[in-house]
């Protein structure tokens, strides 16, 4: 599988042993992503190849997080001395084959954001104000 950051400076390819992914709800991940949780995919470091080195943030004395300093995309999490690394599911080019199998950091899990299936839905590509902005920007 392949993935990368929003601007494309950092790219990676990885061989997956499993389609299992998980959600981390810990406060460190909430802060690191500015979000309610991070969807992660755990892979063997030796199976991951960076094409364009990521930047690294030492988020604590025991862990560090790869990201892109140009566009800010969070790319993962690792213990520097560990054999595995977590990649952010959203940074994959196609995450459709992955499935969430567990929750971690559940002491900070915000239940209100878990089951959102009943909420109203709106496609971005069918949202008139957004279409108008793109049209104005691109002339069509
Ligand atoms: Zn980037
Ligand atoms: Zn976490």
Short mmCIF file of C-alpha atoms and ligand atoms in Angstrom, two decimals:
data_model
loop_
_atom_site.label_atom_id
_atom_site.label_comp_id
_atom_site.label_asym_id
_atom_site.label_seq_id
_atom_site.Cartn_x
_atom_site.Cartn_y
_atom_site.Cartn_z
CA UNK A 1 0.00 0.00 0.00
CA UNK A 2 1.07 3.59 -0.48
CA UNK A 3 0.38 6.83 1.32
CA UNK A 4 1.68 10.24 2.15
CA UNK A 5 0.98 13.74 3.37
CA UNK A 6 -1.42 16.30 1.96
CA UNK A 7 1.19 18.23 -0.04
CA UNK A 8 3.00 15.14 -1.36
CA UNK A 9 6.48 15.92 -0.02
CA UNK A 10 6.44 12.83 2.20
CA UNK A 11 5.40 9.55 0.60
CA UNK A 12 5.66 5.97 1.81
CA UNK A 13 5.03 2.42 0.72
CA UNK A 14 4.31 -0.41 3.10
CA UNK A 15 3.61 -4.13 3.02
CA UNK A 16 0.65 -5.04 5.20
CA UNK A 17 0.46 -8.23 7.21
CA UNK A 18 -3.14 -7.55 8.21
CA UNK A 19 -6.09 -5.28 7.43
CA UNK A 20 -6.70 -4.68 11.15
CA UNK A 21 -6.67 -1.06 12.29
CA UNK A 22 -7.65 0.66 15.52
CA UNK A 23 -8.68 3.97 17.02
CA UNK A 24 -6.54 5.70 19.65
CA UNK A 25 -8.46 8.07 21.89
CA UNK A 26 -5.60 9.06 24.22
CA UNK A 27 -5.03 12.75 24.96
CA UNK A 28 -1.64 12.73 23.21
CA UNK A 29 -3.26 11.55 19.97
CA UNK A 30 -6.11 14.01 20.36
CA UNK A 31 -3.61 16.85 20.70
CA UNK A 32 -1.32 15.56 17.94
CA UNK A 33 -4.18 15.40 15.45
CA UNK A 34 -6.42 18.17 16.76
CA UNK A 35 -9.16 15.58 16.61
CA UNK A 36 -11.29 13.29 18.77
CA UNK A 37 -9.17 10.22 17.96
CA UNK A 38 -6.62 8.89 15.48
CA UNK A 39 -7.26 5.87 13.27
CA UNK A 40 -4.01 3.89 13.18
CA UNK A 41 -2.65 0.93 11.25
CA UNK A 42 0.24 -0.91 12.90
CA UNK A 43 3.02 -2.20 10.63
CA UNK A 44 6.50 -3.64 10.96
CA UNK A 45 9.11 -0.88 10.62
CA UNK A 46 11.18 -3.03 8.26
CA UNK A 47 8.16 -3.27 5.92
CA UNK A 48 7.82 0.53 5.66
CA UNK A 49 9.82 2.60 3.18
CA UNK A 50 9.73 6.39 3.29
CA UNK A 51 10.05 8.17 -0.04
CA UNK A 52 10.81 11.67 1.15
CA UNK A 53 11.82 11.65 4.79
CA UNK A 54 9.18 12.76 7.29
CA UNK A 55 9.89 15.22 10.06
CA UNK A 56 9.76 13.77 13.58
CA UNK A 57 8.24 15.24 16.73
CA UNK A 58 9.25 13.77 20.08
CA UNK A 59 5.77 13.90 21.62
CA UNK A 60 7.01 12.42 24.90
CA UNK A 61 10.25 10.97 26.33
CA UNK A 62 9.16 7.52 25.09
CA UNK A 63 7.59 8.20 21.68
CA UNK A 64 7.90 10.22 18.49
CA UNK A 65 5.57 11.05 15.62
CA UNK A 66 6.35 11.44 11.91
CA UNK A 67 4.69 14.38 10.16
CA UNK A 68 5.21 16.77 7.27
CA UNK A 69 6.49 20.19 8.33
CA UNK A 70 5.36 21.69 5.01
CA UNK A 71 1.67 20.84 5.23
CA UNK A 72 1.31 19.59 8.82
CA UNK A 73 -0.14 16.14 8.11
CA UNK A 74 0.25 13.72 11.05
CA UNK A 75 1.65 10.47 9.62
CA UNK A 76 2.06 8.16 12.59
CA UNK A 77 3.44 7.17 15.94
CA UNK A 78 6.33 5.01 17.13
CA UNK A 79 8.42 4.01 20.08
CA UNK A 80 11.95 4.62 18.74
CA UNK A 81 13.20 1.30 20.16
CA UNK A 82 10.18 -0.70 18.96
CA UNK A 83 9.89 -3.01 15.96
CA UNK A 84 6.53 -1.59 14.87
CA UNK A 85 5.17 1.78 13.81
CA UNK A 86 1.60 3.06 13.60
CA UNK A 87 0.60 4.87 10.40
CA UNK A 88 -2.38 7.22 10.28
CA UNK A 89 -5.14 5.52 8.29
CA UNK A 90 -6.10 8.84 6.72
CA UNK A 91 -2.63 9.22 5.16
CA UNK A 92 -3.07 6.04 3.10
CA UNK A 93 -3.97 6.54 -0.55
CA UNK A 94 -6.73 3.94 -0.23
CA UNK A 95 -7.82 2.78 3.21
CA UNK A 96 -11.02 1.12 2.01
CA UNK A 97 -9.76 -2.41 2.73
CA UNK A 98 -8.95 -1.70 6.36
CA UNK A 99 -11.25 -2.34 9.27
CA UNK A 100 -11.23 -1.00 12.83
CA UNK A 101 -10.86 -3.83 15.33
CA UNK A 102 -10.19 -2.11 18.67
CA UNK A 103 -10.22 1.08 20.72
CA UNK A 104 -7.17 2.20 22.70
CA UNK A 105 -6.70 5.02 25.21
CA UNK A 106 -10.33 4.59 26.18
CA UNK A 107 -9.93 6.60 29.39
CA UNK A 108 -10.39 9.63 27.08
CA UNK A 109 -12.87 8.09 24.64
CA UNK A 110 -15.63 10.60 23.89
CA UNK A 111 -18.77 8.48 23.49
CA UNK A 112 -20.72 11.24 21.71
CA UNK A 113 -18.43 10.90 18.65
CA UNK A 114 -18.47 7.12 18.35
CA UNK A 115 -21.73 6.22 16.65
CA UNK A 116 -22.53 8.99 14.15
CA UNK A 117 -24.34 6.83 11.58
CA UNK A 118 -27.71 8.51 12.19
CA UNK A 119 -26.45 12.06 11.51
CA UNK A 120 -27.49 13.91 8.32
CA UNK A 121 -25.06 13.42 5.41
CA UNK A 122 -23.82 15.88 2.80
CA UNK A 123 -21.33 15.11 0.01
CA UNK A 124 -18.64 17.80 -0.36
CA UNK A 125 -18.75 17.54 -4.16
CA UNK A 126 -22.47 18.28 -4.13
CA UNK A 127 -22.30 21.22 -1.70
CA UNK A 128 -23.15 24.42 -3.66
CA UNK A 129 -21.08 26.91 -1.56
CA UNK A 130 -17.98 24.75 -2.03
CA UNK A 131 -18.66 24.26 -5.75
CA UNK A 132 -18.97 28.06 -6.07
CA UNK A 133 -15.61 28.64 -4.36
CA UNK A 134 -13.86 26.09 -6.59
CA UNK A 135 -15.55 27.59 -9.63
CA UNK A 136 -14.39 31.08 -8.71
CA UNK A 137 -10.86 29.80 -8.07
CA UNK A 138 -10.57 27.74 -11.24
CA UNK A 139 -12.84 29.68 -13.58
CA UNK A 140 -15.30 26.85 -14.11
ZN1 LIG B 1 3.27 17.59 3.23
ZN1 LIG B 2 -2.80 7.67 21.37
#
